[in-house]
Amino acid sequence: MSLKVTFPDGQIKEFAQAQTALEIAKSISSKLAKKALAAKIGVAGEEKIVDLALPLEGDLQLQILTFDDEEGKKVFWHSSAHIMAQAIKRLFPDTQFGIGPAIKEGFYYDVDSSHVFVPEDMEAIQQEMLKIAKENLPFQRQELPRAEALSFFTERGEGYKQILINDLPEDAVISTYTQGDFTDLCRGPHLPTTGLIKAAAVLSFAGAYWRGDAKNKMLQRIYAITFPDKKELDAYLFRIEEAKKRDHRKLGAELGLFTFVDEGPGFPIFLPNGIVLRNQLEAYWRELHTKAGYVEIRTPVILNRSLWERSGHWDHYKENMYFTQIDGEDYAIKPMNCPGGILAYKHNMHSYRELPMRVGEIGLVHRHELSGALHGLMRVRAFWQDDAHIFMLPEQIKQEIIGVINLIDTVYKQFGFSYYVELSTMPEDHAGDEAVWEEATQALREAMQSINMPYQLNEGDGAFYGPKLDFHLTDSIGRTWQCGTIQLDFVMPERFDMTYIGEDNQKHRPVMIHRTCFGSIERFIGILTEHYAGAFPLWLSPVQARILTITEHQNDYAQSVAEQLRGAGLRVETDLRNEKIGYKIREARNLKTPYILVIGAKEAEAGALAVRKRGSEESTVMPVADFIAQAEAEAKDRGQIF
């Protein structure tokens, strides 16, 4: 049968007979064929990922997947999980296997073994995996009737595979993949051969209940990662080590930013240095929003149950909320600011001439997170959200979305972040009619297209009241974080009977945007701490300069200099201890101080300072007034020189 292939760039290629995806890749270029891992095909609007060896026929769309594609990485890492299982089976023959999926970075396999895995086993498993890779074993797919597959794994004592097969329908056709002496239950797809894996690292061991149920047996979970090039593995391991050094929980304690206590798990306590940092962030936020035409409000933390029922949070978000009773009535602690913002809008009647209204709120919200999900400032139970709600005419939607995108872009560029955008569409658990959802989703698409901003589609992950654009920023070591969001909402204005008086003197329904830039201020501080490794730019640094004296004879002069710097609005600390100057400098450097100002007898006599910038071993002697002018200009500019 003939084959007609449409490629992602729109080009079409026809073949007189069926071809495998690998053969098609070879017909395009030998380089592509060498990098090919799997194929994504589309037929009649439905897409699926298949093995390169699968014969293709008919009329279809085709994309050859490589390690540069997310789907390609998943195939690579899931195939690697099979290789790791094979290596473990060779080394520890009595091992049984649960599941071994690809994850965001790498993969894991849950195993049941009499051997208790310890760090010393990592090297042996890695070496056996690389040995299997060098054997260049083909991944061979086989399809079996359910009964035959069950018999196959029963004979091999694979109890967990039997459970998985028994969960499938009686008439199910079961697929297995074999490489060399190892066969695993799997629907695929997989790499053509094991030889594409060139580098491997076993990362860690953990415990995991079978199927995540504490009533089941505890298995051993082995995490690992592989790459098609050793340089990529080296870069990944470097990034992991960097991430450990940058851990915001460790730096937060060392720099006096915040702490957590047993009396309030998930409820951070901000210390003086942390308050300085967040005050600087909030001042920057207010300055930007004032320029962009926003006004600011503050709404109550606790509001009556009836409000949350009307908003839909009671039905769609109740399990994440905290509750209390006041005067015999049910109240909820707000998990989101939007219902309070709506009440503020409804306080007055509004004219179309007032719209759009851009209303900001840095509001405290509480959300019930499971204790196991808590993680420093990245996942907490109480946080301040830099919210804003825009109330507008339907014809203002595109203009306002573009305005918010530009504002978020300004914020992220200020901190040196790049980012990508995801469009999240209607979830199963949603409020409002599907037609309204489609209208809102299309409005977001059109706004993005009008400014030529690319986006990724995230089906079914919108808020329960509307589709959204999520901004995923990339930090200095390549990790991504979801922070900003723009949610377009036709549902809440209807539920709360929000109106404005139009040109025709009649009441009309406004449209609403929910949006954040930082997201959670707590989380953003955690991200910034790791992004900068605690070495914040001057304008954000809780302590901008430390004055160190060589002997106690310079203490009076040091105090007078500190007063001058504070008078100029700079944040300064003095170290007048009777310690060696080298020790003082090392300590100031460990505290990530932007400027270390050393005063000895010569500096005191000349009315000067020996100024050392963070990251430099050299110091420059300058008059106090010159340093103040330099530091003031740098802080005002919010520069990123470090």
XYZ file of C-alpha atoms in Angstrom:
642
model
C 0.000 0.000 0.000
C 1.267 3.507 -0.788
C 2.209 6.089 1.817
C 1.675 9.857 1.842
C 3.531 11.716 4.604
C 3.023 15.316 5.717
C 5.904 16.683 7.806
C 5.681 19.371 10.551
C 6.926 22.071 8.147
C 4.065 21.293 5.745
C 6.159 19.442 3.169
C 4.623 16.306 1.679
C 6.435 13.180 0.524
C 4.878 10.153 -1.178
C 6.133 6.565 -1.246
C 4.986 3.738 -3.493
C 4.870 1.274 -0.617
C 4.793 1.107 3.165
C 7.869 2.473 4.955
C 9.117 2.464 8.519
C 9.720 5.813 10.201
C 13.432 4.988 10.304
C 13.490 4.406 6.540
C 11.741 7.737 6.026
C 14.272 9.457 8.311
C 17.121 7.939 6.261
C 15.505 9.246 3.067
C 15.654 12.753 4.541
C 19.198 12.690 5.966
C 21.615 10.242 7.549
C 22.131 12.720 10.416
C 18.409 12.697 11.265
C 18.286 8.898 11.065
C 21.231 8.654 13.459
C 19.485 10.900 16.006
C 16.008 9.382 15.553
C 14.491 7.767 18.662
C 10.811 7.277 17.814
C 8.083 8.769 15.633
C 4.917 10.747 16.262
C 2.208 10.037 13.717
C -1.128 11.729 13.217
C -4.043 10.054 11.497
C -7.522 11.632 11.238
C -6.649 14.201 13.901
C -5.354 11.661 16.449
C -1.687 11.475 17.396
C 0.366 8.652 18.864
C 4.041 7.860 19.350
C 5.321 4.662 17.769
C 8.491 2.622 17.295
C 10.711 3.589 14.380
C 10.416 0.000 13.096
C 6.616 0.128 12.702
C 5.595 -0.046 9.000
C 3.571 3.032 8.035
C 1.004 3.260 5.258
C -1.852 5.455 4.117
C -2.147 9.223 4.578
C -0.586 10.592 7.797
C 1.399 13.335 9.509
C 4.860 12.380 10.740
C 7.414 13.870 13.096
C 10.716 12.112 13.729
C 11.461 12.462 17.443
C 14.982 13.058 18.752
C 16.398 13.773 22.193
C 15.712 17.456 21.536
C 11.957 16.732 21.769
C 10.222 16.177 25.110
C 8.429 13.121 23.715
C 11.767 11.837 22.444
C 13.323 12.207 25.883
C 10.453 10.198 27.409
C 11.023 7.335 24.964
C 14.776 7.489 25.618
C 14.358 7.419 29.388
C 11.631 4.779 29.470
C 13.813 2.543 27.300
C 16.649 3.246 29.726
C 14.424 2.076 32.607
C 14.217 -1.315 30.842
C 18.003 -1.345 30.504
C 18.412 -0.558 34.210
C 15.971 -3.356 35.088
C 17.996 -5.744 32.915
C 21.210 -4.661 34.654
C 19.647 -5.147 38.099
C 18.351 -8.588 37.092
C 21.833 -9.620 36.003
C 23.389 -8.411 39.250
C 20.592 -9.434 41.639
C 18.687 -12.310 39.957
C 15.901 -12.669 42.562
C 14.613 -9.137 41.894
C 10.995 -8.630 40.800
C 9.887 -5.472 39.033
C 6.963 -3.117 39.557
C 6.772 -0.123 37.218
C 9.531 1.930 35.585
C 8.271 5.153 34.029
C 10.083 8.122 32.564
C 9.738 11.254 34.702
C 10.534 14.924 34.111
C 14.272 14.290 34.276
C 15.259 10.659 33.945
C 13.327 7.656 35.192
C 12.900 5.235 38.075
C 12.076 1.586 38.596
C 10.288 0.147 41.632
C 11.821 -3.196 42.566
C 11.225 -5.955 45.103
C 14.535 -7.566 46.011
C 16.089 -9.404 48.928
C 19.077 -7.119 48.381
C 18.860 -3.751 50.131
C 20.296 -1.208 47.725
C 22.925 1.171 49.088
C 24.977 3.960 47.461
C 27.832 1.537 46.872
C 25.599 -0.327 44.375
C 25.227 2.705 42.100
C 28.517 2.237 40.271
C 27.897 -1.489 39.619
C 24.426 -0.822 38.180
C 25.732 2.038 36.029
C 28.530 -0.084 34.610
C 26.187 -2.971 33.829
C 23.806 -0.553 32.082
C 26.646 0.782 29.926
C 27.717 -2.787 29.163
C 24.180 -3.568 27.934
C 24.212 -0.367 25.887
C 27.468 -1.389 24.199
C 25.930 -4.748 23.316
C 23.656 -2.715 21.006
C 20.688 -5.003 21.626
C 17.566 -4.322 19.545
C 14.280 -3.632 21.374
C 11.899 -6.236 19.947
C 8.145 -5.822 20.339
C 5.828 -8.817 20.644
C 2.058 -8.900 21.090
C 0.487 -11.758 23.072
C -3.021 -12.787 24.098
C -3.727 -11.913 27.719
C -3.609 -15.534 28.922
C -0.287 -16.191 27.194
C 1.266 -13.019 28.625
C 0.029 -13.954 32.088
C 1.555 -17.424 31.775
C 4.845 -15.942 30.531
C 5.320 -13.661 33.565
C 3.978 -16.241 36.020
C 6.660 -18.697 34.909
C 9.281 -16.029 35.604
C 7.937 -15.256 39.082
C 7.045 -11.662 38.176
C 4.133 -11.194 40.582
C 3.726 -7.464 40.016
C 3.495 -7.934 36.246
C 0.766 -10.544 36.862
C -1.198 -7.981 38.865
C -0.881 -5.430 36.051
C -2.023 -7.950 33.432
C -4.962 -9.104 35.582
C -6.203 -5.513 35.640
C -6.564 -5.547 31.855
C -9.681 -6.743 29.996
C -9.990 -10.442 29.123
C -9.706 -9.726 25.393
C -6.742 -7.357 25.729
C -3.701 -7.883 23.517
C -0.586 -7.509 25.654
C 2.681 -6.134 24.317
C 6.139 -6.977 25.629
C 9.589 -5.688 24.716
C 12.715 -7.831 24.746
C 16.326 -6.735 24.612
C 18.773 -9.609 24.811
C 18.028 -11.804 27.822
C 15.410 -9.485 29.349
C 11.689 -9.162 28.591
C 9.367 -6.607 30.161
C 5.664 -5.898 30.027
C 5.238 -2.596 28.181
C 3.036 -0.828 25.652
C 6.034 1.085 24.287
C 7.283 2.707 22.210
C 11.015 2.149 22.617
C 14.355 2.989 21.051
C 15.555 0.907 18.111
C 18.527 -0.420 20.148
C 20.229 -0.100 23.510
C 23.295 1.321 21.742
C 21.840 4.834 21.660
C 22.545 5.197 25.397
C 26.069 6.578 25.836
C 26.048 7.830 29.445
C 24.215 6.738 32.600
C 24.029 7.713 36.264
C 22.132 6.058 39.093
C 21.084 8.992 41.249
C 19.349 7.798 44.414
C 17.342 5.153 46.229
C 14.044 5.639 48.021
C 11.114 3.666 49.374
C 7.752 3.537 47.597
C 4.608 1.580 48.374
C 3.353 -0.579 45.538
C 0.824 1.540 43.663
C 1.279 4.336 46.184
C -0.894 2.562 48.770
C 0.463 2.322 52.328
C -1.463 -0.952 52.735
C 0.789 -2.542 50.107
C 4.374 -3.717 50.363
C 7.154 -1.149 50.453
C 9.344 -1.479 47.350
C 12.731 0.044 46.611
C 12.653 2.875 44.069
C 15.827 3.433 42.066
C 16.206 6.784 40.293
C 18.558 7.220 37.335
C 19.157 9.249 34.202
C 20.792 8.599 30.826
C 21.938 10.663 27.859
C 23.011 10.115 24.256
C 26.232 12.001 24.993
C 28.523 12.014 28.033
C 28.875 15.816 27.858
C 25.141 16.122 28.497
C 25.407 13.873 31.556
C 28.332 15.905 32.886
C 26.342 19.126 32.409
C 23.340 17.586 34.174
C 25.410 16.387 37.155
C 27.043 19.820 37.399
C 23.593 21.410 37.472
C 22.459 19.016 40.204
C 25.488 19.896 42.331
C 24.864 23.594 41.686
C 21.248 23.136 42.769
C 22.406 21.619 46.075
C 24.703 24.584 46.713
C 21.876 26.982 45.836
C 19.198 25.301 47.970
C 17.132 28.243 49.227
C 16.423 26.486 52.538
C 20.144 26.315 53.333
C 20.867 29.842 52.062
C 17.765 31.231 53.770
C 19.117 30.073 57.127
C 22.696 31.224 56.445
C 21.623 34.682 55.249
C 18.966 35.232 57.919
C 16.076 35.447 55.439
C 13.447 33.092 56.869
C 12.879 30.042 59.027
C 10.327 27.307 59.683
C 9.325 25.971 63.090
C 7.592 22.796 64.283
C 4.760 24.904 65.693
C 3.775 26.022 62.181
C 4.707 23.528 59.435
C 4.309 25.178 56.075
C 3.969 28.650 57.620
C 7.257 30.536 57.045
C 8.611 33.092 59.489
C 10.434 35.925 57.735
C 13.450 37.308 59.578
C 14.718 40.924 59.324
C 16.870 40.320 56.232
C 14.016 38.490 54.536
C 11.628 41.345 55.254
C 14.062 43.807 53.636
C 14.208 41.598 50.542
C 10.447 41.210 50.200
C 9.875 44.922 50.883
C 12.160 45.728 47.959
C 10.236 43.320 45.729
C 6.892 44.797 46.762
C 8.143 48.371 46.230
C 9.265 47.417 42.722
C 5.868 45.755 42.103
C 3.972 48.858 43.256
C 6.124 51.174 41.161
C 5.517 49.108 38.001
C 1.795 48.777 38.629
C 1.290 52.453 39.354
C 2.923 53.265 36.005
C 0.682 50.671 34.325
C -2.505 52.275 35.669
C -3.346 49.923 38.522
C -4.909 50.903 41.842
C -4.370 48.796 44.971
C -6.856 47.350 47.443
C -6.740 44.953 50.397
C -9.507 42.472 51.161
C -10.324 40.352 54.258
C -8.574 37.067 54.945
C -11.770 35.450 56.299
C -15.118 35.613 54.497
C -18.490 33.901 54.871
C -19.181 30.456 53.434
C -21.936 31.852 51.186
C -19.334 33.836 49.223
C -17.241 30.731 48.550
C -20.330 28.772 47.519
C -21.235 31.510 45.068
C -17.719 31.687 43.627
C -17.573 27.901 43.199
C -14.563 27.398 45.456
C -16.725 25.497 47.937
C -17.524 22.882 45.287
C -14.244 22.878 43.356
C -11.558 23.729 45.922
C -12.920 22.858 49.371
C -10.338 20.155 50.130
C -7.584 22.800 49.916
C -9.269 25.326 52.233
C -9.288 26.084 55.978
C -12.503 26.838 57.839
C -13.723 28.454 61.034
C -16.988 29.501 62.679
C -17.950 33.036 63.697
C -21.238 33.779 65.511
C -22.454 30.291 64.679
C -21.893 30.656 60.925
C -19.360 28.952 58.652
C -16.474 31.036 57.324
C -13.467 30.165 55.165
C -9.925 31.499 55.188
C -9.377 32.671 51.634
C -7.321 30.455 49.324
C -7.554 33.102 46.587
C -8.061 36.857 46.455
C -10.526 37.066 43.563
C -13.890 36.889 45.432
C -12.787 39.768 47.670
C -11.726 41.742 44.595
C -15.156 41.153 43.075
C -16.836 42.485 46.239
C -14.672 45.603 45.981
C -15.799 46.072 42.355
C -19.457 45.665 43.310
C -19.162 48.343 45.999
C -20.054 50.959 43.371
C -21.921 51.047 40.081
C -19.494 51.543 37.182
C -19.748 53.153 33.763
C -18.185 51.812 30.571
C -16.028 54.960 30.682
C -14.262 53.627 33.807
C -13.253 50.366 32.122
C -10.786 48.813 32.040
C -10.322 48.928 35.816
C -6.986 47.436 36.874
C -7.095 46.546 40.563
C -4.063 45.045 42.335
C -3.805 43.297 45.677
C -0.860 41.757 47.484
C -3.054 39.449 49.526
C -2.405 36.733 52.105
C -3.930 33.373 51.136
C -3.976 29.996 52.864
C -4.127 26.628 51.140
C -4.093 23.242 52.783
C -1.120 21.296 51.426
C -0.309 17.746 52.500
C 2.684 17.652 54.844
C 4.643 15.489 52.410
C 4.266 18.124 49.683
C 5.738 20.995 51.735
C 9.116 22.187 50.463
C 10.719 25.309 51.916
C 9.254 28.440 50.350
C 8.416 26.582 47.142
C 5.366 24.866 48.660
C 3.830 26.434 51.765
C 0.422 26.703 53.404
C 0.318 30.491 53.717
C 1.697 32.956 51.194
C 1.211 36.436 49.782
C 0.045 36.522 46.188
C 0.707 39.533 43.944
C -2.760 39.395 42.477
C -4.544 41.782 40.193
C -7.980 41.717 38.618
C -8.878 43.629 35.499
C -12.526 44.393 34.804
C -13.122 45.325 31.168
C -15.379 45.548 28.157
C -15.416 42.505 25.849
C -13.738 44.526 23.084
C -10.841 45.364 25.460
C -9.825 41.731 26.074
C -6.979 41.482 23.560
C -5.504 44.877 24.511
C -5.536 44.038 28.229
C -4.040 40.560 27.796
C -1.220 42.042 25.738
C -0.714 44.694 28.438
C -0.370 42.025 31.129
C 2.012 39.964 28.965
C 4.220 43.033 28.518
C 4.155 43.730 32.260
C 5.154 40.157 33.126
C 7.869 40.301 30.471
C 9.269 43.462 32.103
C 9.343 41.786 35.509
C 11.135 38.641 34.349
C 13.706 40.538 32.304
C 14.498 42.624 35.386
C 15.715 39.470 37.134
C 17.416 37.912 34.117
C 14.823 35.186 33.532
C 13.849 33.795 30.142
C 10.498 32.017 29.961
C 7.995 30.129 27.864
C 4.193 30.258 27.940
C 1.612 27.470 28.253
C -2.034 27.816 27.261
C -4.102 25.659 29.640
C -7.605 24.750 28.485
C -10.883 23.616 30.081
C -10.543 20.949 32.799
C -13.112 18.214 33.386
C -14.108 19.834 36.691
C -15.131 23.234 35.354
C -17.801 25.860 35.863
C -19.711 27.526 33.010
C -20.783 26.509 29.529
C -18.327 24.994 27.070
C -19.212 27.662 24.499
C -18.095 30.376 26.933
C -14.872 28.456 27.566
C -14.161 28.224 23.850
C -14.727 31.968 23.478
C -12.292 32.703 26.326
C -9.692 30.223 25.028
C -9.865 31.694 21.539
C -9.382 35.205 22.966
C -6.143 34.078 24.651
C -4.956 32.426 21.432
C -5.652 35.539 19.385
C -3.839 37.804 21.850
C -0.737 35.574 21.711
C -0.855 35.331 17.935
C -1.223 39.094 17.528
C 2.176 39.654 19.179
C 3.767 36.552 17.580
C 4.414 34.954 20.958
C 4.790 31.167 20.755
C 3.050 28.994 23.326
C 2.651 25.352 24.275
C -0.766 23.746 24.686
C -1.587 22.189 28.068
C -4.933 20.499 27.531
C -7.358 20.297 30.459
C -5.295 22.199 33.037
C -7.165 25.523 33.176
C -8.616 26.999 36.371
C -12.155 25.789 37.070
C -13.542 29.168 35.970
C -11.458 29.896 32.876
C -8.522 29.104 30.568
C -5.140 30.556 31.403
C -1.675 31.430 30.202
C 1.039 30.144 32.542
C 4.538 31.635 32.438
C 7.377 29.178 33.109
C 10.621 30.993 33.793
C 14.099 29.514 33.409
C 16.684 30.232 36.107
C 20.446 30.622 35.881
C 21.102 26.856 35.942
C 18.378 25.899 33.487
C 15.534 24.842 35.778
C 11.982 25.961 35.012
C 9.430 27.361 37.457
C 5.782 28.254 36.912
C 5.132 31.726 38.325
C 3.048 34.268 36.425
C -0.422 33.498 35.129
C -3.193 35.203 33.155
C -6.682 33.734 33.560
C -9.567 34.946 31.415
C -12.907 34.650 33.189
C -16.463 34.955 31.868
C -17.859 32.782 34.703
C -17.300 34.849 37.880
C -18.897 38.032 36.454
C -22.004 35.954 35.739
C -22.045 34.234 39.131
C -21.693 37.517 40.995
C -24.013 39.461 38.703
C -21.297 42.032 37.968
C -22.424 44.873 35.730
C -21.499 48.212 34.214
C -23.634 50.872 32.550
C -22.980 50.918 28.805
C -23.301 53.679 26.212
C -26.941 52.677 25.802
C -27.594 53.409 29.509
C -28.317 49.696 30.068
C -26.562 47.195 32.349
C -23.977 44.933 30.734
C -21.644 42.169 31.960
C -17.904 42.931 32.217
C -15.170 40.383 31.489
C -12.543 39.664 34.131
C -8.829 38.848 34.052
C -7.101 37.255 37.048
C -3.308 37.602 36.893
C -0.073 37.418 38.856
C 3.530 38.318 38.026
C 5.527 36.853 40.913
C 2.821 34.286 41.669
C 3.559 33.611 45.307
C 5.987 36.153 46.770
C 7.356 33.449 49.067
C 7.997 31.096 46.179
C 9.474 33.865 44.059
C 11.918 34.678 46.868
C 12.873 30.996 47.007
C 13.445 30.978 43.239
C 15.441 34.229 43.343
C 17.586 32.914 46.192
C 18.547 29.873 44.121
C 18.796 31.835 40.856
C 21.331 34.233 42.389
C 22.812 31.611 44.774
C 22.082 34.130 47.545
C 24.202 36.832 45.840
C 21.345 39.256 45.213
C 21.878 42.361 43.088
C 22.581 45.488 45.112
C 19.016 46.835 45.096
C 17.658 43.579 46.566
C 20.471 42.750 48.986
C 19.324 42.979 52.621
C 22.800 44.249 53.519
C 24.380 46.243 50.702
C 27.730 46.989 52.318
C 29.765 45.827 55.311
C 32.339 48.116 56.880
C 35.316 46.227 58.339
C 37.997 47.819 60.488
C 41.578 46.569 60.621
C 42.068 47.702 64.243
C 39.835 49.217 66.879
C 41.508 52.616 66.250
C 39.335 53.015 63.136
C 36.046 52.213 64.887
C 34.902 55.803 65.393
C 35.587 56.658 61.758
C 33.787 53.463 60.657
C 30.717 54.448 62.671
C 30.670 57.903 61.101
C 30.960 56.394 57.604
C 28.084 54.003 58.391
C 25.918 56.974 59.404
C 26.702 58.735 56.128
C 25.798 55.655 54.089
C 22.565 55.106 56.001
C 21.723 58.756 55.534
C 22.005 58.184 51.792
C 19.531 55.288 52.052
C 22.054 52.449 51.855
C 21.732 49.340 54.037
C 24.972 48.954 55.977
C 26.409 46.816 58.763
C 29.698 47.289 60.598
C 32.129 44.645 61.822
C 34.215 46.276 64.563
C 35.295 43.063 66.264
C 38.880 42.535 67.354
C 39.483 39.868 64.693
C 42.008 39.536 61.868
C 40.899 41.403 58.770
C 41.256 38.284 56.595
C 38.749 36.466 58.799
C 36.314 39.385 58.619
C 36.587 39.536 54.832
C 35.959 35.790 54.456
C 32.897 36.042 56.667
C 31.517 39.019 54.722
C 32.166 37.165 51.481
C 30.300 34.081 52.766
C 27.347 36.350 53.557
C 27.279 37.349 49.835
C 27.827 41.036 50.670
C 27.814 43.186 47.491
C 30.400 45.662 48.824
C 33.067 45.033 51.459
C 34.473 48.333 52.738
C 37.793 47.988 54.578
C 39.085 50.806 56.776
C 42.657 50.936 57.998
C 44.768 53.771 59.309
C 45.441 55.179 55.788
C 41.778 55.161 54.813
C 40.736 56.783 58.103
C 43.351 59.505 57.725
C 42.340 60.199 54.093
C 38.573 60.069 54.703
C 38.392 57.157 52.253
C 37.373 53.502 51.900
C 39.033 50.438 50.376
C 36.116 49.163 48.278
C 35.939 45.521 47.222
C 33.101 44.390 44.925
C 31.591 40.961 45.370
C 33.360 38.491 43.093
C 36.586 40.502 42.960
C 39.814 40.004 44.859
C 40.944 43.558 44.116
C 39.989 46.655 46.089
C 39.846 50.295 45.050
C 40.457 53.172 47.437
C 37.952 56.010 46.951
C 36.497 58.926 48.920
C 33.338 58.126 50.887
C 31.269 60.544 48.803
C 32.342 58.831 45.564
C 31.335 55.409 46.879
C 27.965 56.736 48.019
C 27.296 58.220 44.581
C 28.294 54.976 42.860
C 26.186 52.746 45.121
C 23.170 55.077 45.011
C 23.190 55.081 41.200
C 23.537 51.311 41.032
C 20.721 50.676 43.506
C 18.418 53.162 41.772
C 19.123 51.561 38.390
C 18.375 48.076 39.821
C 21.375 46.856 37.873
C 22.502 43.235 37.497
C 26.260 43.749 37.574
C 26.933 40.780 39.839
